[in-house]
XYZ file of C-alpha atoms in Angstrom:
664
model
C -18.467 -51.894 -2.356
C -20.364 -51.354 0.875
C -21.870 -54.895 0.625
C -18.369 -56.377 0.205
C -17.175 -54.420 3.273
C -20.093 -55.773 5.295
C -19.324 -59.349 4.211
C -15.661 -58.893 5.146
C -16.573 -57.644 8.620
C -18.961 -60.594 9.142
C -16.255 -63.102 8.125
C -13.772 -61.546 10.582
C -16.318 -61.617 13.384
C -17.213 -65.259 12.616
C -13.561 -66.345 12.709
C -12.401 -64.302 15.705
C -15.555 -64.398 17.837
C -17.387 -67.748 17.313
C -19.209 -67.278 20.617
C -21.220 -64.480 19.009
C -22.601 -66.915 16.455
C -23.497 -69.379 19.179
C -25.401 -66.762 21.098
C -27.058 -65.529 17.884
C -25.876 -61.935 18.466
C -26.671 -59.334 15.800
C -23.577 -57.733 14.214
C -24.064 -53.994 13.338
C -22.060 -52.493 10.493
C -21.241 -48.758 10.660
C -22.284 -47.117 7.382
C -20.138 -44.719 5.411
C -21.099 -41.030 5.768
C -23.793 -39.725 3.437
C -24.087 -36.304 1.851
C -26.870 -35.302 4.245
C -24.407 -35.765 7.133
C -22.575 -32.663 5.825
C -25.663 -30.528 6.458
C -25.900 -32.043 9.940
C -22.289 -31.133 10.706
C -22.797 -27.547 9.523
C -25.965 -27.218 11.609
C -24.121 -28.509 14.686
C -21.291 -26.054 14.043
C -23.809 -23.204 13.869
C -25.351 -24.249 17.193
C -22.073 -24.565 19.140
C -20.320 -21.421 17.841
C -21.517 -19.331 20.799
C -20.233 -21.952 23.236
C -16.948 -23.038 21.628
C -15.550 -21.543 18.430
C -12.849 -24.232 18.355
C -15.548 -26.930 18.204
C -17.399 -25.036 15.489
C -14.177 -24.781 13.442
C -13.465 -28.503 13.883
C -16.987 -29.460 12.731
C -16.723 -27.155 9.701
C -13.382 -28.689 8.733
C -14.959 -32.164 8.912
C -17.836 -30.980 6.711
C -15.330 -29.510 4.239
C -13.419 -32.807 4.090
C -16.590 -34.804 3.335
C -17.717 -32.217 0.752
C -14.490 -32.617 -1.170
C -14.627 -36.397 -0.839
C -18.097 -36.452 -2.434
C -17.085 -33.754 -5.003
C -20.049 -31.654 -3.890
C -19.375 -28.071 -5.012
C -22.400 -26.691 -3.161
C -21.412 -28.242 0.165
C -17.744 -27.277 -0.319
C -18.639 -23.610 -0.780
C -21.033 -23.662 2.197
C -18.404 -25.323 4.395
C -15.796 -22.758 3.361
C -18.168 -19.878 4.088
C -18.943 -21.252 7.534
C -15.268 -21.912 8.265
C -14.239 -18.406 7.156
C -16.894 -16.896 9.421
C -15.734 -18.909 12.443
C -12.083 -18.021 11.819
C -13.097 -14.353 11.718
C -15.023 -14.592 14.994
C -11.971 -16.305 16.534
C -9.751 -13.335 15.486
C -7.874 -15.524 12.960
C -8.181 -12.916 10.218
C -5.393 -14.269 7.994
C -6.955 -17.752 7.901
C -10.377 -16.242 7.244
C -8.981 -14.210 4.345
C -7.393 -17.302 2.762
C -10.755 -19.081 2.862
C -12.541 -16.278 0.989
C -9.767 -16.043 -1.604
C -10.074 -19.797 -2.191
C -13.793 -19.349 -2.935
C -13.108 -16.485 -5.369
C -10.369 -18.357 -7.230
C -11.697 -21.929 -7.344
C -15.489 -21.642 -7.580
C -16.449 -19.244 -10.401
C -19.626 -21.128 -11.365
C -21.366 -20.927 -7.929
C -20.389 -17.257 -7.725
C -22.133 -16.586 -11.058
C -25.182 -18.757 -10.420
C -25.907 -17.504 -6.871
C -26.295 -13.708 -7.105
C -26.045 -13.264 -3.311
C -22.793 -15.230 -2.937
C -20.277 -12.926 -4.642
C -21.284 -9.766 -2.691
C -21.120 -11.759 0.559
C -17.614 -13.078 -0.149
C -16.319 -9.619 -1.121
C -17.877 -8.092 2.007
C -16.397 -10.749 4.318
C -13.000 -10.427 2.635
C -13.103 -6.661 3.208
C -13.933 -7.237 6.881
C -10.697 -9.199 7.372
C -8.635 -6.356 5.892
C -10.431 -3.732 7.995
C -9.834 -5.688 11.207
C -6.086 -5.663 10.552
C -6.004 -1.944 9.723
C -5.722 -2.225 5.917
C -8.437 0.349 5.233
C -7.585 0.942 1.564
C -7.950 -2.746 0.715
C -11.109 -3.006 2.815
C -12.734 -0.057 1.033
C -11.720 -1.524 -2.354
C -13.515 -4.811 -1.699
C -16.565 -3.123 -0.138
C -16.923 -1.202 -3.412
C -16.621 -4.470 -5.359
C -19.339 -5.946 -3.169
C -21.591 -2.959 -3.945
C -20.915 -3.348 -7.670
C -21.827 -7.045 -7.519
C -25.095 -6.252 -5.716
C -26.083 -3.557 -8.214
C -25.332 -5.835 -11.182
C -27.700 -8.446 -9.792
C -31.156 -8.582 -11.417
C -32.787 -8.722 -7.961
C -31.425 -6.259 -5.411
C -30.692 -7.820 -2.026
C -31.670 -5.014 0.377
C -30.403 -6.653 3.606
C -27.030 -7.314 1.976
C -26.930 -3.816 0.475
C -27.662 -2.314 3.892
C -24.878 -4.368 5.480
C -22.290 -3.321 2.883
C -23.346 0.342 3.095
C -22.904 0.191 6.868
C -19.510 -1.510 6.686
C -18.248 0.833 3.964
C -19.376 3.870 5.951
C -17.596 2.595 9.050
C -14.392 2.003 7.046
C -14.445 5.473 5.474
C -15.263 7.111 8.815
C -11.826 6.137 10.137
C -10.140 7.877 7.210
C -10.277 11.408 5.817
C -13.428 10.719 3.742
C -16.086 11.356 6.358
C -18.528 13.035 3.943
C -18.679 9.816 1.933
C -18.874 7.833 5.168
C -21.944 9.775 6.295
C -23.589 9.275 2.891
C -23.237 5.488 3.022
C -24.248 5.297 6.689
C -27.392 7.356 5.967
C -28.218 5.035 3.053
C -27.750 2.019 5.336
C -30.047 3.605 7.923
C -32.708 4.285 5.278
C -32.676 0.652 4.130
C -32.707 -0.806 7.649
C -35.725 1.344 8.498
C -37.492 -0.072 5.450
C -36.624 -3.579 6.633
C -37.736 -2.797 10.198
C -34.729 -4.423 11.890
C -34.427 -2.504 15.197
C -30.972 -3.838 16.052
C -29.518 -2.811 12.681
C -31.259 0.578 12.888
C -29.672 1.235 16.289
C -26.277 0.041 15.053
C -26.368 2.392 12.042
C -27.541 5.330 14.183
C -24.633 4.677 16.548
C -22.157 4.565 13.617
C -23.431 7.921 12.351
C -23.000 9.346 15.842
C -19.421 8.076 15.983
C -18.647 9.758 12.657
C -20.022 13.101 13.831
C -18.010 12.698 17.024
C -14.826 12.232 14.981
C -15.362 15.561 13.213
C -16.136 17.218 16.605
C -19.810 17.875 15.783
C -20.580 16.946 19.376
C -24.194 18.105 19.634
C -25.216 16.184 16.529
C -23.308 13.129 17.782
C -25.153 13.287 21.121
C -28.531 13.357 19.353
C -27.689 10.158 17.443
C -26.303 8.483 20.564
C -29.512 9.198 22.471
C -31.645 7.836 19.614
C -29.591 4.632 19.643
C -29.884 4.478 23.444
C -33.701 4.667 23.227
C -33.824 1.753 20.752
C -31.436 -0.406 22.801
C -33.453 0.368 25.940
C -36.676 -0.783 24.234
C -34.979 -4.081 23.324
C -33.237 -4.316 26.750
C -29.842 -4.777 25.115
C -27.820 -4.150 28.265
C -24.330 -4.519 26.774
C -25.235 -2.056 24.000
C -26.756 0.350 26.525
C -23.521 0.289 28.494
C -21.464 0.981 25.349
C -23.644 3.980 24.390
C -23.359 5.443 27.905
C -19.574 5.263 27.571
C -19.681 6.964 24.142
C -21.859 9.790 25.512
C -19.439 10.201 28.399
C -16.534 10.421 25.950
C -18.274 13.262 24.078
C -18.755 15.266 27.287
C -15.141 14.503 28.167
C -14.019 15.974 24.829
C -16.257 19.004 25.505
C -14.442 19.433 28.875
C -17.685 18.914 30.797
C -16.018 16.481 33.137
C -18.721 16.190 35.811
C -21.329 15.288 33.187
C -18.907 12.784 31.671
C -18.527 11.152 35.113
C -22.312 10.806 35.416
C -22.495 8.823 32.171
C -19.486 6.672 33.064
C -21.196 5.903 36.383
C -24.403 5.046 34.490
C -22.431 2.624 32.324
C -20.956 1.040 35.453
C -24.397 0.616 37.067
C -25.722 -1.245 34.010
C -23.236 -4.078 34.635
C -20.616 -3.386 37.290
C -18.625 -6.581 36.714
C -18.351 -5.946 32.993
C -17.454 -2.293 33.610
C -14.709 -3.235 36.059
C -13.180 -5.486 33.380
C -13.332 -2.781 30.686
C -9.813 -1.318 30.409
C -10.999 1.472 28.107
C -13.589 2.649 30.646
C -10.961 2.646 33.409
C -8.731 4.855 31.254
C -11.645 7.223 30.621
C -12.285 7.489 34.374
C -8.605 8.235 34.878
C -8.645 10.948 32.178
C -11.550 12.770 33.831
C -10.063 12.663 37.329
C -6.691 13.813 35.962
C -8.358 16.809 34.319
C -10.116 17.582 37.615
C -6.758 17.524 39.413
C -7.611 14.424 41.454
C -4.392 12.648 40.594
C -4.552 9.899 43.243
C -7.935 8.676 41.976
C -6.757 8.970 38.381
C -3.686 6.854 39.192
C -5.883 4.109 40.680
C -7.937 3.860 37.477
C -4.893 3.934 35.176
C -3.152 1.212 37.172
C -6.347 -0.878 37.083
C -6.413 -0.550 33.265
C -2.799 -1.756 33.072
C -3.694 -4.801 35.195
C -6.527 -5.635 32.807
C -4.211 -5.272 29.791
C -1.303 -7.182 31.303
C -2.070 -10.408 29.444
C -3.276 -8.774 26.231
C -1.666 -7.126 23.220
C -3.698 -3.931 23.672
C -0.956 -1.608 22.457
C -3.412 1.239 21.874
C -4.412 1.483 25.533
C -1.081 0.692 27.175
C 0.885 3.724 25.908
C -2.017 6.013 26.870
C -2.134 4.661 30.424
C 1.665 4.717 30.869
C 2.015 8.301 29.638
C -0.917 9.472 31.792
C 0.615 7.844 34.893
C 3.901 9.660 34.223
C 1.984 12.961 34.030
C 0.059 12.266 37.257
C 3.150 11.346 39.277
C 4.990 14.358 37.853
C 2.111 16.601 38.977
C 2.434 15.050 42.473
C 6.214 15.810 42.416
C 7.001 12.088 42.562
C 9.592 12.347 39.807
C 11.105 8.904 40.374
C 7.820 7.161 39.554
C 7.129 9.673 36.809
C 10.452 8.765 35.223
C 9.690 5.031 35.551
C 6.406 5.304 33.656
C 7.843 7.766 31.130
C 10.627 5.285 30.380
C 8.128 2.403 30.076
C 6.021 4.502 27.708
C 9.002 5.403 25.513
C 10.248 1.801 25.451
C 6.830 0.442 24.450
C 6.237 3.000 21.729
C 9.730 2.703 20.265
C 9.531 -1.083 20.467
C 6.282 -1.083 18.498
C 7.779 1.196 15.879
C 11.247 -0.295 15.514
C 10.805 -3.994 16.187
C 7.301 -4.941 15.098
C 7.035 -2.836 11.961
C 10.579 -3.290 10.709
C 10.518 -7.042 11.317
C 7.236 -7.327 9.413
C 8.545 -5.254 6.511
C 11.752 -7.276 6.287
C 9.922 -10.604 6.361
C 7.480 -9.461 3.686
C 10.331 -8.128 1.556
C 12.256 -11.427 1.774
C 9.156 -13.440 0.852
C 8.341 -11.030 -1.959
C 11.803 -11.318 -3.489
C 11.715 -15.105 -3.318
C 8.312 -15.279 -5.001
C 9.305 -12.735 -7.658
C 12.501 -14.616 -8.524
C 10.669 -17.928 -8.732
C 7.983 -16.342 -10.871
C 10.529 -14.764 -13.254
C 12.432 -18.036 -13.569
C 9.248 -20.000 -14.245
C 8.142 -17.450 -16.864
C 11.532 -17.633 -18.590
C 11.482 -21.433 -18.651
C 7.929 -21.417 -19.997
C 8.915 -18.928 -22.708
C 11.913 -20.995 -23.823
C 9.880 -24.209 -23.745
C 7.101 -22.595 -25.768
C 9.514 -21.238 -28.352
C 11.315 -24.567 -28.674
C 7.999 -26.384 -29.013
C 6.877 -23.973 -31.733
C 10.203 -24.378 -33.532
C 9.979 -28.166 -33.386
C 6.476 -28.110 -34.785
C 7.556 -25.813 -37.596
C 10.576 -27.964 -38.411
C 8.416 -31.089 -38.552
C 5.948 -29.403 -40.885
C 8.705 -28.198 -43.209
C 10.353 -31.625 -43.201
C 7.053 -33.269 -44.138
C 6.410 -30.919 -47.031
C 9.985 -30.910 -48.286
C 10.471 -33.929 -50.592
C 12.312 -34.810 -53.742
C 14.786 -32.434 -55.172
C 14.216 -29.774 -52.450
C 15.008 -32.173 -49.597
C 18.665 -31.223 -49.150
C 18.040 -27.441 -49.470
C 15.144 -27.579 -47.060
C 17.117 -29.611 -44.537
C 20.026 -27.128 -44.634
C 17.610 -24.222 -44.243
C 15.951 -25.846 -41.240
C 19.316 -26.530 -39.616
C 20.361 -22.919 -40.176
C 17.130 -21.557 -38.713
C 17.427 -23.890 -35.746
C 21.000 -22.803 -35.054
C 20.137 -19.126 -35.382
C 17.067 -19.461 -33.183
C 19.070 -21.184 -30.452
C 21.682 -18.465 -30.715
C 19.026 -15.779 -30.288
C 17.535 -17.653 -27.334
C 20.941 -17.908 -25.691
C 21.603 -14.231 -26.322
C 18.208 -13.256 -24.849
C 18.812 -15.504 -21.856
C 22.236 -13.922 -21.223
C 20.682 -10.443 -21.470
C 17.927 -11.461 -19.062
C 20.431 -12.869 -16.552
C 22.559 -9.715 -16.775
C 19.535 -7.469 -16.281
C 18.348 -9.608 -13.373
C 21.835 -9.399 -11.809
C 21.841 -5.601 -12.114
C 18.410 -5.367 -10.499
C 19.539 -7.646 -7.664
C 22.578 -5.421 -7.085
C 20.363 -2.333 -6.992
C 17.944 -4.063 -4.631
C 20.801 -5.039 -2.332
C 22.118 -1.459 -2.386
C 18.705 0.039 -1.612
C 18.047 -2.556 1.083
C 21.410 -1.746 2.635
C 20.461 1.934 2.718
C 17.138 1.171 4.423
C 18.829 -1.151 6.933
C 21.345 1.589 7.746
C 18.543 4.119 8.171
C 16.770 1.684 10.505
C 19.944 1.085 12.521
C 20.701 4.791 12.893
C 17.074 5.557 13.857
C 17.132 2.834 16.504
C 20.484 4.074 17.859
C 19.089 7.615 18.119
C 15.887 6.470 19.864
C 17.229 3.813 22.186
C 20.673 5.295 22.875
C 21.003 9.054 22.804
C 17.235 9.643 23.195
C 17.010 7.560 26.377
C 20.040 9.380 27.864
C 18.509 12.809 27.165
C 15.147 11.721 28.633
C 16.870 10.345 31.746
C 18.881 13.549 32.210
C 15.706 15.613 31.833
C 13.835 13.582 34.477
C 16.747 13.776 36.955
C 17.032 17.559 36.539
C 13.270 17.843 37.117
C 13.795 16.817 40.736
C 15.113 20.316 41.521
C 11.818 21.899 40.464
C 10.362 20.979 43.872
C 13.014 22.995 45.781
C 11.608 26.047 47.559
C 14.714 28.159 47.023
C 16.471 28.116 43.688
C 20.191 28.992 43.357
C 21.384 32.198 41.677
C 21.897 30.320 38.422
C 18.187 29.378 38.194
C 17.786 31.082 34.816
C 20.664 29.064 33.354
C 19.124 25.914 34.859
C 15.799 26.651 33.160
C 17.551 27.411 29.862
C 19.369 24.095 30.176
C 16.078 22.246 30.646
C 14.617 24.033 27.625
C 17.631 23.120 25.488
C 17.367 19.464 26.609
C 13.700 19.386 25.590
C 14.513 20.965 22.228
C 17.359 18.504 21.645
C 15.165 15.519 22.538
C 12.365 16.613 20.215
C 14.851 17.284 17.406
C 16.392 13.854 17.952
C 13.020 12.045 17.768
C 12.092 14.100 14.662
C 15.344 13.063 12.951
C 14.904 9.397 13.907
C 11.329 9.305 12.641
C 12.410 10.905 9.339
C 14.953 8.126 8.915
C 12.247 5.523 9.544
C 8.866 6.808 8.219
C 6.504 5.832 11.038
C 3.509 7.415 9.301
C 3.996 5.113 6.283
C 4.022 1.912 8.377
C 1.061 2.943 10.541
C -1.216 4.509 7.901
C -0.362 2.949 4.535
C 1.132 4.497 1.389
C -1.462 7.138 0.455
C -2.058 8.442 3.960
C 1.669 8.235 4.714
C 2.499 10.493 1.733
C -0.238 12.941 2.788
C 1.142 13.147 6.324
C 4.694 13.564 5.003
C 3.645 16.471 2.753
C 1.812 18.107 5.641
C 4.821 17.613 7.896
C 7.421 19.231 5.599
C 5.188 22.192 4.732
C 6.119 25.491 6.367
C 3.611 28.338 6.352
C 4.500 31.162 3.919
C 7.904 29.496 3.296
C 7.485 26.076 1.680
C 4.058 24.643 0.839
C 3.638 20.992 -0.176
C 0.138 19.935 -1.313
C -0.832 16.272 -1.818
C -3.788 15.331 -4.060
C -5.111 11.811 -4.715
C -7.373 10.558 -7.517
C -9.140 7.234 -7.928
C -9.214 4.200 -5.650
C -5.637 3.520 -4.552
C -5.411 -0.013 -3.116
C -3.034 -1.211 -0.413
C 0.490 -1.649 -1.794
C 3.156 -4.166 -0.933
C 4.944 -2.633 2.100
C 8.443 -2.966 0.622
C 7.401 -1.326 -2.653
C 5.411 1.347 -0.801
C 8.583 2.246 1.091
C 10.522 2.610 -2.204
C 7.775 4.856 -3.631
C 7.819 6.886 -0.419
C 11.572 7.421 -0.779
C 11.113 8.513 -4.418
C 8.520 11.150 -3.455
C 10.649 12.215 -0.477
C 13.693 12.703 -2.737
C 11.736 14.669 -5.359
C 10.242 17.032 -2.736
C 13.685 17.496 -1.185
C 15.243 18.276 -4.603
C 12.489 20.773 -5.375
C 13.301 22.670 -2.180
C 17.099 22.373 -2.159
C 18.104 22.431 -5.828
C 15.015 23.917 -7.453
C 14.583 26.615 -4.745
C 10.817 26.156 -5.011
C 8.341 27.430 -2.423
C 5.340 25.424 -3.719
C 5.234 21.706 -4.577
C 2.238 19.625 -5.655
C 2.262 15.811 -5.319
C -0.478 14.041 -7.319
C -1.187 10.316 -6.857
C -3.754 8.551 -9.027
C -4.679 5.216 -10.573
C -6.297 3.864 -13.689
C -7.121 0.237 -14.437
C -3.501 -0.959 -14.618
C -1.205 1.868 -13.499
C -0.265 3.929 -10.470
C 0.776 7.421 -11.561
C 2.688 9.964 -9.443
C 3.372 13.542 -10.586
C 5.572 15.928 -8.583
C 5.388 19.552 -9.796
C 7.246 22.584 -8.383
C 7.520 26.292 -9.181
C 11.319 26.408 -8.795
C 13.998 27.832 -11.028
C 14.002 24.837 -13.409
C 17.024 23.367 -15.135
C 18.294 22.285 -18.553
C 19.422 18.675 -19.000
C 20.448 16.331 -21.789
C 18.356 13.502 -23.123
C 19.475 11.158 -20.329
C 18.355 13.551 -17.530
C 21.870 13.462 -16.144
C 21.859 16.728 -14.166
C 23.906 15.928 -11.039
C 22.085 18.415 -8.834
C 18.719 16.700 -8.857
C 19.771 13.168 -7.898
C 18.385 11.593 -11.067
C 20.769 8.633 -10.848
C 19.387 7.494 -7.488
C 15.868 8.110 -8.757
C 16.506 5.987 -11.866
C 17.763 3.100 -9.720
C 14.659 3.025 -7.522
C 12.316 3.289 -10.513
C 14.221 0.512 -12.315
C 13.773 -1.821 -9.327
C 10.007 -1.190 -9.369
C 9.808 -1.672 -13.155
C 8.434 1.826 -13.693
C 8.973 4.668 -16.170
C 9.502 8.394 -15.676
C 9.758 11.631 -17.619
C 11.103 15.050 -16.590
C 9.689 18.328 -17.924
C 11.744 21.296 -16.685
C 11.803 24.901 -17.923
C 14.009 27.727 -16.712
C 12.114 30.192 -14.555
C 8.906 28.104 -14.677
C 9.623 24.962 -12.654
C 9.993 21.213 -12.951
C 7.455 18.391 -13.262
C 8.420 14.727 -12.874
C 5.946 12.168 -14.256
C 6.139 8.609 -12.856
C 4.152 5.515 -13.925
C 4.188 1.992 -12.437
C 2.364 -1.264 -13.132
C -0.301 -1.372 -10.386
C -0.722 -5.188 -10.059
C 3.029 -5.600 -9.533
C 2.928 -2.988 -6.739
C 0.110 -4.876 -5.022
C 1.744 -8.300 -5.425
C 3.182 -9.663 -2.242
C 0.087 -8.821 -0.155
C -2.998 -11.023 -0.461
C -1.850 -12.729 -3.679
C 1.191 -14.059 -1.884
C -0.893 -15.264 1.045
C -2.996 -17.400 -1.268
C 0.147 -18.796 -2.849
C 1.504 -19.770 0.548
C -1.599 -21.703 1.380
C -1.617 -23.672 -1.822
C 2.000 -24.576 -1.326
């Protein structure tokens, strides 16, 4: 083929450019790419990644195209790995995740033959989830990476150390810090065996951060100083600066503000330009000066941090800086500016809660419903087609065997069976359509309730809440007056009542729209809810979790949250209980939730139709999720509600849907 192409090019050149023949010029033919050019492209991508990630991504995509053209599985997997890594470095976590899922789904043979490949893919996939705040999913895939390493006949110590370190860091941000410290210590032990100074320092720093989170400040400082010594030996200036800042933060938390300033200044002296562009460091400076009562200097640092974050989506730092500025100006009796920054803070925080989270949930819910309906329809069509195919095959077999005198009887029998089978299929299809219609009606009803909750919460926050906050700020102006009128006590009581009303309003709005569920995921959201509704010596709600509970589809997690919320409410209101236990656990295929109380109990019929416990609403939500439940209630003892759901269906709509979108 290549020889024919060369001949064709020569003929064209001879016809169109005869002067070349006269001058005896040599015609050069560009060859088609070879397989070794794929390795060259990947090497070039590796070299340019520190200069231009966009160029590295483009080169990797070219290598992937050639790998597929040559049907080279090895090169395809290598190109995908490189591309996923570059997407991750470029903060394109969704694209990176799709790449790793493609490897897991489409290349089982390389994953089995190369013992180091499967742990690497699981680890990288977990990294994408952790970067986007999905800690449960990240921890799940880190554990799968560990399992793959330990099943390998040859243990890969560098890879094991990396996964231990990543898993420890993921658990350190959750309420499992004992486990986090265990894995981080294991990672440190392995890196010391390997002698990699950079990894040793990184693991020491991670252990220090974990101790800092649990307020073991002296232990944290010891680890920070060990990491600082190692980075100093290697002259890693950026790391040295980061450790100085972390040490300063510890002294800040210990209220040793002058010592904290010394370490922040040390961080600045390491690289002043980089320090001046570090919004987090500017906020830390502002915090220290605010605590020291030097509000003007604190304001300068906070405003500098806002300038640095003006073109970024750093929503973690912005609310902190805005709220601190409001406090500083209020302390300086500049209530107009204090009100301005307080309003900006409230608008930003409410906007993040109401707009970003709700919009994401709604979009995911719409996509989930579409995929579920398409899946159900496809399954039904496949079932009918399979049954009809089986029936046709059976009819053909019977017709072939049936000869002679039995021909007429056999034919009538086959016709009867065919008619009856079609009738049963039609009846099953009608039942399926009716059930699907009922579920859609329930989904629409529940969605309407959630939309109404969202609307009311937003009205409370943005409408009445803003008016109360504005009134409070305007009344604050009179606090600077030297002489207060005779009704000063009533004025102060009025301010106190405004504060109480505002806090009650925000509490009500946040109950309508569970912020803790959107920000922390299902398991942590339930834990925070139980802690929130508990009242000491009056009403105790304890939440216990068992097993590895993965990240759930947000829409389904919200429905489960409402179910638990309703059961706890019923236990308090109708059951008159003062202790409630919520247990959440998983096995291989099911998510199980048990809600047990020590209330007065109740007697119900076989359909659990007691009107006082809201069973009808509970049944509707469970029916939508395809779950099952059982109620065990005894007079004078209490009530226990057992719930069970299919775990894969609760997860569907997260990463499985993302893969589906890409293939489409």
